[in-house]
PDB file of C-alpha atoms and ligand atoms in Angstrom:
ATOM      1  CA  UNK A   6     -13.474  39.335 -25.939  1.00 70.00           C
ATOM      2  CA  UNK A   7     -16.335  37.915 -27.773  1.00 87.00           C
ATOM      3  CA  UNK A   8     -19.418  37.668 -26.171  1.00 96.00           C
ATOM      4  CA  UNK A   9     -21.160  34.083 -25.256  1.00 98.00           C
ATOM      5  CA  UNK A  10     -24.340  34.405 -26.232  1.00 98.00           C
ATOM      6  CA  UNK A  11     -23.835  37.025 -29.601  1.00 98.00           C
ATOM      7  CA  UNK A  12     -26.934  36.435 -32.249  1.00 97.00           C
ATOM      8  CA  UNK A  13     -29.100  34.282 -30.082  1.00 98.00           C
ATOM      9  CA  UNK A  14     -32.153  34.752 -28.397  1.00 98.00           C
ATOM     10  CA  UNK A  15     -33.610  33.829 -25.341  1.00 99.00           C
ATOM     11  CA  UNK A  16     -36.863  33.067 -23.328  1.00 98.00           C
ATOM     12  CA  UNK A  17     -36.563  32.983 -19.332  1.00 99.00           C
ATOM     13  CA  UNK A  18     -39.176  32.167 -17.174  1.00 99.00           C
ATOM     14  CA  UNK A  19     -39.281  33.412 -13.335  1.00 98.00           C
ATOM     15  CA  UNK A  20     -37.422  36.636 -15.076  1.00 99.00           C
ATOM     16  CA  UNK A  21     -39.264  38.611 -12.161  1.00 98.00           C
ATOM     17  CA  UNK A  22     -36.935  37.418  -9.236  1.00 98.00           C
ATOM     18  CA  UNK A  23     -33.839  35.506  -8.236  1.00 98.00           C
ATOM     19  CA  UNK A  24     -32.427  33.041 -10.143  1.00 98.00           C
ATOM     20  CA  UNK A  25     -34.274  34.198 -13.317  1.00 99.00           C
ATOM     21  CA  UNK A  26     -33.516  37.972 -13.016  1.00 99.00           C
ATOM     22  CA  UNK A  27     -29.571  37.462 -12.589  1.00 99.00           C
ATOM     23  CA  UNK A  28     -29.506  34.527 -15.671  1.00 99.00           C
ATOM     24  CA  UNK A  29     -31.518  37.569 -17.956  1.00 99.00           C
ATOM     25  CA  UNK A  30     -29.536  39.983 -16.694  1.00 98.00           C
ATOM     26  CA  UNK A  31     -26.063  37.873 -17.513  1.00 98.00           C
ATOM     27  CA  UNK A  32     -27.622  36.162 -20.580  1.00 99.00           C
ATOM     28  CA  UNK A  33     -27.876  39.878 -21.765  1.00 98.00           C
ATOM     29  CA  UNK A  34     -24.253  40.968 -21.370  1.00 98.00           C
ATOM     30  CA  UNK A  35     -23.075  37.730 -23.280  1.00 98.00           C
ATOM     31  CA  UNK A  36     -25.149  38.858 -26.070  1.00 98.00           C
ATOM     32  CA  UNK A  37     -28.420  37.371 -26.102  1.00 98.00           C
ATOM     33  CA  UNK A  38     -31.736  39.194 -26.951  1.00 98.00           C
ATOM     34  CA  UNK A  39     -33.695  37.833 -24.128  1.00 99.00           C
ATOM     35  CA  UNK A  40     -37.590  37.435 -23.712  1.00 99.00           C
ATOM     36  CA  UNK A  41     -38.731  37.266 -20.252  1.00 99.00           C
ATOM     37  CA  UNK A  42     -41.469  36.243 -18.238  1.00 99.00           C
ATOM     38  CA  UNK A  43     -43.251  36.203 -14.387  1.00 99.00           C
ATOM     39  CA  UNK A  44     -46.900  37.287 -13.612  1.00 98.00           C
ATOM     40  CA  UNK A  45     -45.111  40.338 -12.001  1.00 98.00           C
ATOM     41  CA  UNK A  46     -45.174  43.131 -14.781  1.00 98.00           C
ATOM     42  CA  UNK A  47     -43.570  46.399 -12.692  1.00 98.00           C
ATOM     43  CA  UNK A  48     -40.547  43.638 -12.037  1.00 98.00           C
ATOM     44  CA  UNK A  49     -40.522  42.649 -15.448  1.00 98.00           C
ATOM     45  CA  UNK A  50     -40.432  46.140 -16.459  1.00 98.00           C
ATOM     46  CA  UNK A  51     -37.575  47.152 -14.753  1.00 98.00           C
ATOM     47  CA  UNK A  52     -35.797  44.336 -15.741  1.00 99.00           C
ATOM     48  CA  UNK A  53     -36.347  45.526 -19.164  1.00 98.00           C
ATOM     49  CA  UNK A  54     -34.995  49.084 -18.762  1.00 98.00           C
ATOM     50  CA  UNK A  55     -31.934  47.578 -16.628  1.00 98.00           C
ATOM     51  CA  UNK A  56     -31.021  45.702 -19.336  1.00 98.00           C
ATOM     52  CA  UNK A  57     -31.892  48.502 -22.322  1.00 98.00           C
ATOM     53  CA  UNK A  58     -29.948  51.262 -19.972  1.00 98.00           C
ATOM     54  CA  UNK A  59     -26.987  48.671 -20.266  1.00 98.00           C
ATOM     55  CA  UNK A  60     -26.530  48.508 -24.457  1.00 98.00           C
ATOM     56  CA  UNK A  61     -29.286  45.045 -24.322  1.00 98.00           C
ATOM     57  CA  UNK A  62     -32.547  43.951 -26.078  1.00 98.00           C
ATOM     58  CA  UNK A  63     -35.302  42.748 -23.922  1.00 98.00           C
ATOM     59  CA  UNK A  64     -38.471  42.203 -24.007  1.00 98.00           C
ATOM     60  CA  UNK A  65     -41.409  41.202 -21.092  1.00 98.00           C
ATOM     61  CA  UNK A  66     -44.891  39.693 -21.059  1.00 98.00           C
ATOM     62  CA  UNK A  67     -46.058  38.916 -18.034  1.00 99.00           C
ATOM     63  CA  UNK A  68     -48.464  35.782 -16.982  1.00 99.00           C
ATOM     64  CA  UNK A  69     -48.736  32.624 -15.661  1.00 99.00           C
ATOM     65  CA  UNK A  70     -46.682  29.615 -16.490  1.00 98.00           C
ATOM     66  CA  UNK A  71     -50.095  27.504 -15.706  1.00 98.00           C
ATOM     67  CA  UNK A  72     -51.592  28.647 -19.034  1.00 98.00           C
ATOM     68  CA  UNK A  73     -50.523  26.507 -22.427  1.00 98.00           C
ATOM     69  CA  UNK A  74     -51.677  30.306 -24.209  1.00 98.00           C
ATOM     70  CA  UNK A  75     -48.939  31.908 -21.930  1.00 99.00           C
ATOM     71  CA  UNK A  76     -46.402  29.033 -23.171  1.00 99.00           C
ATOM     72  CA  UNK A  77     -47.085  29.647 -26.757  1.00 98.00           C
ATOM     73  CA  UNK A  78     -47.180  33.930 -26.210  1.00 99.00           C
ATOM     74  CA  UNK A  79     -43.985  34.023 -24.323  1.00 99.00           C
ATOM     75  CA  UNK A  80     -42.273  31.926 -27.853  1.00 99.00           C
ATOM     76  CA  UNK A  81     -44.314  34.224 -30.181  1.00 98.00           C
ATOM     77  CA  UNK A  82     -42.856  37.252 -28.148  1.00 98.00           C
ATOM     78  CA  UNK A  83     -39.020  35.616 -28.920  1.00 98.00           C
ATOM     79  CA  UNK A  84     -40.313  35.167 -33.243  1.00 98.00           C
ATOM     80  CA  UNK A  85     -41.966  38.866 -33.155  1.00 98.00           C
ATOM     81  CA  UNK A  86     -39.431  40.559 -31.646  1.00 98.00           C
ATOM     82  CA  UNK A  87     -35.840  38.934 -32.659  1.00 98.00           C
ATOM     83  CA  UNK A  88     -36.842  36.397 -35.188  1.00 98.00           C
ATOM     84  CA  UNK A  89     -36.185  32.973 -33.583  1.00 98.00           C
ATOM     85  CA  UNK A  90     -35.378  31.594 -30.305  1.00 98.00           C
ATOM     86  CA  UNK A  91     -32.586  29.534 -29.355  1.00 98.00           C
ATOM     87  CA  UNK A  92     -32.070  29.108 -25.475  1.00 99.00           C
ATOM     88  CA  UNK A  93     -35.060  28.211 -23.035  1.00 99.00           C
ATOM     89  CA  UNK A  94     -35.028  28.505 -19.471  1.00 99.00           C
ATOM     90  CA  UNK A  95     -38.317  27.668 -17.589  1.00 99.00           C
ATOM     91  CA  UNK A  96     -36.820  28.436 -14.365  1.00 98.00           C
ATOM     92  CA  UNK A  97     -40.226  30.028 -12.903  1.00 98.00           C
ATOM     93  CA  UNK A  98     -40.950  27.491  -9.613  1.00 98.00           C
ATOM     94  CA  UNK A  99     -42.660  27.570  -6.105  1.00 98.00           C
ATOM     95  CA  UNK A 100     -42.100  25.386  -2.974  1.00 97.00           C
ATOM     96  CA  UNK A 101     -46.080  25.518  -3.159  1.00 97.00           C
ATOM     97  CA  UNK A 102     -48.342  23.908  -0.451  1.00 97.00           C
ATOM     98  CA  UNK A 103     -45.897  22.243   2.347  1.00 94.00           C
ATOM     99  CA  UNK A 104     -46.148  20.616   5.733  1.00 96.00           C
ATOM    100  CA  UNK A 105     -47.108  17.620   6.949  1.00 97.00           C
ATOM    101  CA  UNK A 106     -47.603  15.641   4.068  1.00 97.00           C
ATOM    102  CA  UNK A 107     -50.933  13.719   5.915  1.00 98.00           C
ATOM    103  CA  UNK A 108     -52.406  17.285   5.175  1.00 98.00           C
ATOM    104  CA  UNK A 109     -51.802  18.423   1.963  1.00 98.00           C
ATOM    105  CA  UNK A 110     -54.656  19.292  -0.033  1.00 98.00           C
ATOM    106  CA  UNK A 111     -55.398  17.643  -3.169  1.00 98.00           C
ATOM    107  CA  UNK A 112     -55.400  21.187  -4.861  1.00 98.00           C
ATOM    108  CA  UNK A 113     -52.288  22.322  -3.195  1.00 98.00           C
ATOM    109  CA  UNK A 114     -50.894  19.085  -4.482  1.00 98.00           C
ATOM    110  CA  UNK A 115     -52.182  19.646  -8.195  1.00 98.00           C
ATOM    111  CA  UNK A 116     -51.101  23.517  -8.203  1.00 98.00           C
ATOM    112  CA  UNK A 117     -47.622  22.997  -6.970  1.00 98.00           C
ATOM    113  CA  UNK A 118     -47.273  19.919  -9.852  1.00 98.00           C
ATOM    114  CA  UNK A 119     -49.327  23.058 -12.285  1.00 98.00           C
ATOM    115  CA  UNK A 120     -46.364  25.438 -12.135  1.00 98.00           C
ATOM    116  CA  UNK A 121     -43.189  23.372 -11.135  1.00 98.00           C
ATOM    117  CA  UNK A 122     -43.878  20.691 -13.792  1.00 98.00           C
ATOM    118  CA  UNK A 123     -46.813  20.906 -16.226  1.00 98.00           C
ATOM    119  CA  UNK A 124     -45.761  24.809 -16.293  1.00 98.00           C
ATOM    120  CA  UNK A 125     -42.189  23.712 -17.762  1.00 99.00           C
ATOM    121  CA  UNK A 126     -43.602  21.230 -20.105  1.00 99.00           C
ATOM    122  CA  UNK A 127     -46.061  23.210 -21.663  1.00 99.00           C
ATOM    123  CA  UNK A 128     -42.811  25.743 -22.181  1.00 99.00           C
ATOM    124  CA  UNK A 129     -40.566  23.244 -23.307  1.00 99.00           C
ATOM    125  CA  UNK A 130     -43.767  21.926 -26.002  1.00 99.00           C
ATOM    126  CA  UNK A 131     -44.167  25.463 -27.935  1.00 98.00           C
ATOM    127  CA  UNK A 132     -39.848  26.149 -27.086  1.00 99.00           C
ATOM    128  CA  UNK A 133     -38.770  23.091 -29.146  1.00 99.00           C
ATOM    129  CA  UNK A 134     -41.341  22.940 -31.929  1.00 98.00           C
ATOM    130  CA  UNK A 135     -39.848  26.951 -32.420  1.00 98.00           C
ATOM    131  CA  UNK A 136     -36.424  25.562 -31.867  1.00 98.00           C
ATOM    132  CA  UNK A 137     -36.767  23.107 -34.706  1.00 98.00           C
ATOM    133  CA  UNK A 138     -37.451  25.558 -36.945  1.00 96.00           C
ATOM    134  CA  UNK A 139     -34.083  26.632 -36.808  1.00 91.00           C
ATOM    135  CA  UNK A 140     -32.106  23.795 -36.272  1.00 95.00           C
ATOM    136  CA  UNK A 141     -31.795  23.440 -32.636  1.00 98.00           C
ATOM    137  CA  UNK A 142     -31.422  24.734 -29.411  1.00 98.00           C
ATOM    138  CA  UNK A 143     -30.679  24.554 -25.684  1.00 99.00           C
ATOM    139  CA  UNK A 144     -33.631  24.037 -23.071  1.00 99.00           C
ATOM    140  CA  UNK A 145     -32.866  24.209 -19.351  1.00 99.00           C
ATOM    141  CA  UNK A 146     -35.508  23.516 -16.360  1.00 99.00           C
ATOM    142  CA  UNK A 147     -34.664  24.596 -12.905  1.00 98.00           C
ATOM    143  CA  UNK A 148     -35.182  21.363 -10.550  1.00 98.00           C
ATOM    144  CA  UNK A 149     -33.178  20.793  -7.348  1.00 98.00           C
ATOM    145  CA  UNK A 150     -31.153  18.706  -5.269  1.00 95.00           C
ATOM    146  CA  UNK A 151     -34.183  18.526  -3.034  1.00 93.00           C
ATOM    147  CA  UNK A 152     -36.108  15.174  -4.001  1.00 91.00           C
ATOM    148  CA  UNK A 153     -32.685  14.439  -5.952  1.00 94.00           C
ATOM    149  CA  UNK A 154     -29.639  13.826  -3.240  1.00 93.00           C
ATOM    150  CA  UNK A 155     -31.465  15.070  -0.060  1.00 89.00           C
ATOM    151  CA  UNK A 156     -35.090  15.019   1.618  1.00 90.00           C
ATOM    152  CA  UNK A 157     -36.150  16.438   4.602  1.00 88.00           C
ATOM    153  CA  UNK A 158     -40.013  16.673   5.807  1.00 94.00           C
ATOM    154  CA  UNK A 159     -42.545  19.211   4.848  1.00 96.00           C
ATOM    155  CA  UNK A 160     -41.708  19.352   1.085  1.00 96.00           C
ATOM    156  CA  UNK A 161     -43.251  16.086  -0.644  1.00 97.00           C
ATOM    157  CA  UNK A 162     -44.895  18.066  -3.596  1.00 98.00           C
ATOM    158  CA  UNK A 163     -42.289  20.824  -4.382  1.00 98.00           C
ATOM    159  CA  UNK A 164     -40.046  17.343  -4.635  1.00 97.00           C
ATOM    160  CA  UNK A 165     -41.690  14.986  -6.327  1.00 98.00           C
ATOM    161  CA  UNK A 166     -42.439  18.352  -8.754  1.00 98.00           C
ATOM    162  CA  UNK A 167     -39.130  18.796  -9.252  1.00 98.00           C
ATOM    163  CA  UNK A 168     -37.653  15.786  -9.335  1.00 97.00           C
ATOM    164  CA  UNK A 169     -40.367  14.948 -12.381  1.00 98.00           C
ATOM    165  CA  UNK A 170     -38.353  17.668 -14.281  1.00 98.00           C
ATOM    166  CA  UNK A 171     -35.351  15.312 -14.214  1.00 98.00           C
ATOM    167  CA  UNK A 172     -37.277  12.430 -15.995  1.00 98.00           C
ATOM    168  CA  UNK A 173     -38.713  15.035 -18.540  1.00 98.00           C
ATOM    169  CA  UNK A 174     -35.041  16.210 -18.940  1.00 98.00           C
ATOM    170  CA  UNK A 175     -34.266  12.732 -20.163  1.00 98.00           C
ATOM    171  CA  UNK A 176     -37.129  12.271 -21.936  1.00 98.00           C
ATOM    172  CA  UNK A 177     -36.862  15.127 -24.087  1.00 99.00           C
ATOM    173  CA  UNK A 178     -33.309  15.101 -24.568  1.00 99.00           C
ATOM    174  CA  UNK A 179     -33.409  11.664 -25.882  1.00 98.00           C
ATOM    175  CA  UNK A 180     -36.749  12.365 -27.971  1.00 98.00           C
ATOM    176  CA  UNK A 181     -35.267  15.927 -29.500  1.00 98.00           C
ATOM    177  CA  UNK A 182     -31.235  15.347 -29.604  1.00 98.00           C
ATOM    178  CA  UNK A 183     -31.101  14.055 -33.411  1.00 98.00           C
ATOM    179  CA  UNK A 184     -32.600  17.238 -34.208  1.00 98.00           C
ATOM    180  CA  UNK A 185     -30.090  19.284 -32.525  1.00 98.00           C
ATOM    181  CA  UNK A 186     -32.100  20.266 -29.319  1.00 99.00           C
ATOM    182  CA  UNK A 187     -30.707  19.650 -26.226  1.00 99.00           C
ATOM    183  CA  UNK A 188     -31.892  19.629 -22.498  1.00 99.00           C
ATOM    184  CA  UNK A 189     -30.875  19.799 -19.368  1.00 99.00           C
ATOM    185  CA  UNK A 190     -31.546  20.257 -15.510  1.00 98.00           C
ATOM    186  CA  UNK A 191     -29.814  22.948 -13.233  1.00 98.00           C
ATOM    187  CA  UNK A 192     -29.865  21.437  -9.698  1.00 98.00           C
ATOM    188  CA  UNK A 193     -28.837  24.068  -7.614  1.00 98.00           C
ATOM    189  CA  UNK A 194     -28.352  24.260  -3.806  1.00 98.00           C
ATOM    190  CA  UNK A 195     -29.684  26.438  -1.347  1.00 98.00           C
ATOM    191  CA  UNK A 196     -29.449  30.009  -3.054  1.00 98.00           C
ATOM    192  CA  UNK A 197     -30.400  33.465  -2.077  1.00 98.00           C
ATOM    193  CA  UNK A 198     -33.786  34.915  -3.291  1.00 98.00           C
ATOM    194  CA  UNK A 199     -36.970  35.802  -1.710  1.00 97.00           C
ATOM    195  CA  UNK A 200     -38.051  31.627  -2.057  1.00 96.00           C
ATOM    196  CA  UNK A 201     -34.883  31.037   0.095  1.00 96.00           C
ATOM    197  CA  UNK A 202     -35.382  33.679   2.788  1.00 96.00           C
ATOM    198  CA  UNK A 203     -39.238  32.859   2.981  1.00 94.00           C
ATOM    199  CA  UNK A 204     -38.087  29.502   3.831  1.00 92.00           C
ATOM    200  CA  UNK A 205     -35.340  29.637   6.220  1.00 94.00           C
ATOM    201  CA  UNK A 206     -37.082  32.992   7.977  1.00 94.00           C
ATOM    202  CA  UNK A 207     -34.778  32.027  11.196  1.00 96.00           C
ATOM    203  CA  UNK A 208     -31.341  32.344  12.267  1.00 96.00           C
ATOM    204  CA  UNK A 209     -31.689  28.920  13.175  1.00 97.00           C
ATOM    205  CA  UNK A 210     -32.789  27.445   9.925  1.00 95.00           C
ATOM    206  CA  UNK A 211     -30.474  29.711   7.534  1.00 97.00           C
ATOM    207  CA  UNK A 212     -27.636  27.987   9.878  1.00 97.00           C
ATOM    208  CA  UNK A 213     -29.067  24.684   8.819  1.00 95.00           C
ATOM    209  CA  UNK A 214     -29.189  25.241   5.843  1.00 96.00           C
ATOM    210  CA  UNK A 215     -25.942  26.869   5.496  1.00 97.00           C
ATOM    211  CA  UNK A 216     -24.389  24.074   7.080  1.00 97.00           C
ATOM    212  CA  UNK A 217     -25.852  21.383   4.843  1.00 96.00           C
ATOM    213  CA  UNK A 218     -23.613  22.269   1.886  1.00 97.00           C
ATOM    214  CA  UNK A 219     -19.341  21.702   1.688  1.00 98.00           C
ATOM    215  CA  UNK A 220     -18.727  25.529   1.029  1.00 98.00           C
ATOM    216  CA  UNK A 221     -20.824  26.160   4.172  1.00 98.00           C
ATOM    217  CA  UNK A 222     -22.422  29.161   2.345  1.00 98.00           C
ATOM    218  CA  UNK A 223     -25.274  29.330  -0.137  1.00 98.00           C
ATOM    219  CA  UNK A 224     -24.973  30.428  -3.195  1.00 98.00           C
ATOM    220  CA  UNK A 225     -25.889  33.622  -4.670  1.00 98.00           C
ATOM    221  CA  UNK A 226     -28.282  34.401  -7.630  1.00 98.00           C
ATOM    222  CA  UNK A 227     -25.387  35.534 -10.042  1.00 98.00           C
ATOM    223  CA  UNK A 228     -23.842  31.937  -9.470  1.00 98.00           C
ATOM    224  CA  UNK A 229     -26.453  30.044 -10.952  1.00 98.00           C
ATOM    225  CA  UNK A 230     -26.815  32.262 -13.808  1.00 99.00           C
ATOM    226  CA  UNK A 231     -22.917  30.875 -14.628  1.00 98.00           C
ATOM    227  CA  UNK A 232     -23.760  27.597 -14.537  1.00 98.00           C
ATOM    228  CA  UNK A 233     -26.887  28.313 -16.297  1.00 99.00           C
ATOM    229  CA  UNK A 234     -24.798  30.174 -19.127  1.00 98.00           C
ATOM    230  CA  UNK A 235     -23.124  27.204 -19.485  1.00 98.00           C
ATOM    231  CA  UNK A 236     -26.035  24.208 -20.569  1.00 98.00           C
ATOM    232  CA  UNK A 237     -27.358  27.703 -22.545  1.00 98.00           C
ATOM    233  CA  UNK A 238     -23.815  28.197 -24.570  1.00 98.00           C
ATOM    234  CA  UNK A 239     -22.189  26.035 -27.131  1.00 97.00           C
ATOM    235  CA  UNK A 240     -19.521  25.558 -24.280  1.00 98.00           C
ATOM    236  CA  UNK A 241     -21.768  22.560 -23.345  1.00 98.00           C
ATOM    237  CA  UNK A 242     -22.865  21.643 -26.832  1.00 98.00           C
ATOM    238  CA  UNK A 243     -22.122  17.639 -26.330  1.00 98.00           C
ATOM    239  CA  UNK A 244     -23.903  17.903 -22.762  1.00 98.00           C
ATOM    240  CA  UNK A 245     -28.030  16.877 -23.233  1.00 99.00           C
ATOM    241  CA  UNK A 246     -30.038  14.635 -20.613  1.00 98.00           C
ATOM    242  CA  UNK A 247     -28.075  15.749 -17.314  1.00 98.00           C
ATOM    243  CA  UNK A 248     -29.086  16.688 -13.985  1.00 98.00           C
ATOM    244  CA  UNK A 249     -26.529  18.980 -13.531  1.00 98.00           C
ATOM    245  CA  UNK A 250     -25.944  19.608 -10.002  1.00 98.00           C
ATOM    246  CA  UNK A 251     -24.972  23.745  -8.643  1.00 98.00           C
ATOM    247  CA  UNK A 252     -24.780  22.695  -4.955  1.00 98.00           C
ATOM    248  CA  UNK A 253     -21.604  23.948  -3.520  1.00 98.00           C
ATOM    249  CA  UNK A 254     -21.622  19.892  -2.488  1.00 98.00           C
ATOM    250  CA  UNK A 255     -24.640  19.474  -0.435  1.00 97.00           C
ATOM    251  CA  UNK A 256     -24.701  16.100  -2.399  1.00 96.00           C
ATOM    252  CA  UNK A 257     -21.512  14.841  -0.636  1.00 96.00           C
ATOM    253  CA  UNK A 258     -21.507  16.714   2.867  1.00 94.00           C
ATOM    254  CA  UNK A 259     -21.971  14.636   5.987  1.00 87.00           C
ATOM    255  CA  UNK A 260     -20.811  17.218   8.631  1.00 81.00           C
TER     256      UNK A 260
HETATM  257  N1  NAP B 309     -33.598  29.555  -3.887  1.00 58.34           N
HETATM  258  C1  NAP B 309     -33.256  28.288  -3.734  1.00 58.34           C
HETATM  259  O1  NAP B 309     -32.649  27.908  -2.715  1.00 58.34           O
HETATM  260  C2  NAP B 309     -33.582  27.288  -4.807  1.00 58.34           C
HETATM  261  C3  NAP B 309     -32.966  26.028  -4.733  1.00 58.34           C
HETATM  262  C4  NAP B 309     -33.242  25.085  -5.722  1.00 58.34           C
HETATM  263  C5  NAP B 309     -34.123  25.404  -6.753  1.00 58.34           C
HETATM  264  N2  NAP B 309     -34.720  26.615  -6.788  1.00 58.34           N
HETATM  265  C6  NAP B 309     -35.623  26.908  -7.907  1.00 58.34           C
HETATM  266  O2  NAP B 309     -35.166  28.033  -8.597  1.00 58.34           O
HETATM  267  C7  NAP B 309     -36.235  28.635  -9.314  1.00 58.34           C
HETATM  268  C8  NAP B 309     -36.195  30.129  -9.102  1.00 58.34           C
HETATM  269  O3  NAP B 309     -36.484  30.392  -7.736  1.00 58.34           O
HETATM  270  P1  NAP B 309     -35.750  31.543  -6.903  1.00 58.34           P
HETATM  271  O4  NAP B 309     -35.001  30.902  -5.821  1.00 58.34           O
HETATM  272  O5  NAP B 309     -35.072  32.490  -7.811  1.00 58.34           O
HETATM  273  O6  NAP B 309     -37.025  32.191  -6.190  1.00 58.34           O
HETATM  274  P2  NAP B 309     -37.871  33.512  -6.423  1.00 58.34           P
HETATM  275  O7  NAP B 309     -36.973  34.681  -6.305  1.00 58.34           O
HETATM  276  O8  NAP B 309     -39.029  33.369  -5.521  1.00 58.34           O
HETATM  277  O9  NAP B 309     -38.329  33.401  -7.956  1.00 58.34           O
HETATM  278  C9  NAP B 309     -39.371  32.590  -8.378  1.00 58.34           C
HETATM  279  C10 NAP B 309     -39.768  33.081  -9.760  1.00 58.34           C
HETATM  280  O10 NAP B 309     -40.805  32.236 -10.300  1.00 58.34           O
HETATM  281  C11 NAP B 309     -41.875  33.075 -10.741  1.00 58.34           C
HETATM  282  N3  NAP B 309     -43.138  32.344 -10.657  1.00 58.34           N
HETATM  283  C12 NAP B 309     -43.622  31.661  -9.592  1.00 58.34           C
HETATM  284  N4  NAP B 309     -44.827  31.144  -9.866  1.00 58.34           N
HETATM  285  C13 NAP B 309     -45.117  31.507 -11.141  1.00 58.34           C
HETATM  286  C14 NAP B 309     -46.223  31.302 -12.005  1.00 58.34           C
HETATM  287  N5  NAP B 309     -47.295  30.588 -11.610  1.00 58.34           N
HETATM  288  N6  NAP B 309     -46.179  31.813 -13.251  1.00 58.34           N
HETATM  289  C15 NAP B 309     -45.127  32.543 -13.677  1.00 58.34           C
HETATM  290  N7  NAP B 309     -44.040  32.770 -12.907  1.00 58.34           N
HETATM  291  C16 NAP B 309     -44.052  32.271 -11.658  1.00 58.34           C
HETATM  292  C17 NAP B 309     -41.823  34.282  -9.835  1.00 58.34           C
HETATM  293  O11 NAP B 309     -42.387  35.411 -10.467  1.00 58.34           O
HETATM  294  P3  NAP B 309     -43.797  36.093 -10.141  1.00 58.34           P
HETATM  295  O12 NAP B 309     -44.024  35.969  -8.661  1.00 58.34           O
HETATM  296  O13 NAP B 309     -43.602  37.488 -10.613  1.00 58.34           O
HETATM  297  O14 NAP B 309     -44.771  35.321 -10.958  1.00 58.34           O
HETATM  298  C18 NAP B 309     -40.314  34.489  -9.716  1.00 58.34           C
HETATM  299  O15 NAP B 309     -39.837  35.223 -10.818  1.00 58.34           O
HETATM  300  C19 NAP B 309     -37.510  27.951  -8.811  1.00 58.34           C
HETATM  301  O16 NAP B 309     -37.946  27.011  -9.765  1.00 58.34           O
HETATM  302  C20 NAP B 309     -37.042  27.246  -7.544  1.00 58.34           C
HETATM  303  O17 NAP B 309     -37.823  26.131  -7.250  1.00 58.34           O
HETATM  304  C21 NAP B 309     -34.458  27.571  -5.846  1.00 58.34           C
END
């Protein structure tokens, strides 16, 4: 069977961890040669070796998806290395400074905003001037269905962060589609990493959670690297501007 991804590269941002480690990891088996990123290097690095042991290219640099130089290193890594790049995903995200919303610092504020949203756009900036180069490309930001189909308390900036990446979806889809580059939003639901389990540290609060979605499960890692596969593949090539939503139907439970 051919593979999905054969003779394309890509760059994937919170590589160290989570979502980002299982959508390298799977990005590699279909074929891609994948840059990643994360400010954690030993992670990084065996990333790297897990995916050289298994027959794959990769290649890290680790930083901080706060810094425009780190945007524009992270794309020279992808020309250097393999020659182009053709699939972006700045998945790399934090629920950043929460609580009571009457006492969130200005800087927490500004910092979450930093890595959830400026941190994508200055990726997506240096990723599609690249991708232009060779006629096109797929770009993917992680948001959520927090801010999107559900709210609770506690969360106003890691919300209105990621529910920003929805409008820059659209706005960059619409700007770059003529020239072949299209973009898109993975919403996904509750899902198992470190982020999740530092959230929901409880029994109590993992059964909330659990409960809030149809499947009454969350999801793990390796099933938003599918549905990440997909807006990366030309399976999807007539999809651009959607918030595509991963949330084994949070969006539509009431029970
Ligand atoms: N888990 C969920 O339930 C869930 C639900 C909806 C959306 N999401 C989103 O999914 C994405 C991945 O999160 P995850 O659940 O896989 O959590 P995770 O395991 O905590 O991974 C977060 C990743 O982001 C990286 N990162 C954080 N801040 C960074 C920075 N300033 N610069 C560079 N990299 C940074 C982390 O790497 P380093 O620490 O090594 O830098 C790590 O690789 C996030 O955008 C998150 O908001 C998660």
């Amino acid at each position: 069977m051919s593979k999905r991804l054969e003779g394309k590269v890509a760059l994937i941002t919170g590589a160290s961890a989570g979502i980002g480690r299982a959508t390298a990891l799977l990005f590699a088996a279909e074929g891609a040669k994948v840059v990643v990123g994360a400010r954690r290097q030993a992670e990084l690095d065996e990333l790297v070796g897990e995916i050289s042991a298994a027959g794959g290219r990769a290649v890290a640099l680790a930083g901080d998806v706060r810094s425009e130089d780190y945007a524009k290193a992270l794309v020279g890594q992808a020309v250097q290395h393999f020659g182009r790049l053709d699939i972006a995903f700045n998945n790399a995200g934090t629920l950043g400074e929460g609580g009571p919303s009457t006492g969130v610092s200005e800087a927490g504020w500004a910092d979450t905003l930093a890595i959830n949203l400026t941190g994508a756009f200055l990726g997506a900036k240096h990723q599609i001037a690249q991708m232009l180069e060779n006629g096109g490309g797929s770009v993917i930001f992680t948001s959520t269905f927090v801010g999107h189909t559900f709210a609770f308390p506690g969360v106003a900036a890691y919300a209105a962060s990621k529910s920003g990446l929805i409008g820059l979806t659209q706005a960059l889809a619409a700007e770059f589609g003529p020239q072949g580059v299209r973009v898109n939003a993975v919403l996904p639901g509750a899902v198992d990493t470190d982020m999740y389990r530092d959230m929901n540290d409880t029994p109590e609060a993992r059964s909330f959670v659990t409960n809030l979605h149809a499947l009454k499960r969350v999801a793990r890692p390796e099933e938003l690297a599918r549905s990440v596969l997909y807006l990366a593949s030309d399976d999807s090539a007539f999809v651009t501007g959607t918030a595509s939503l991963v949330d084994g139907g949070a969006s539509i439970t009431r029970t």
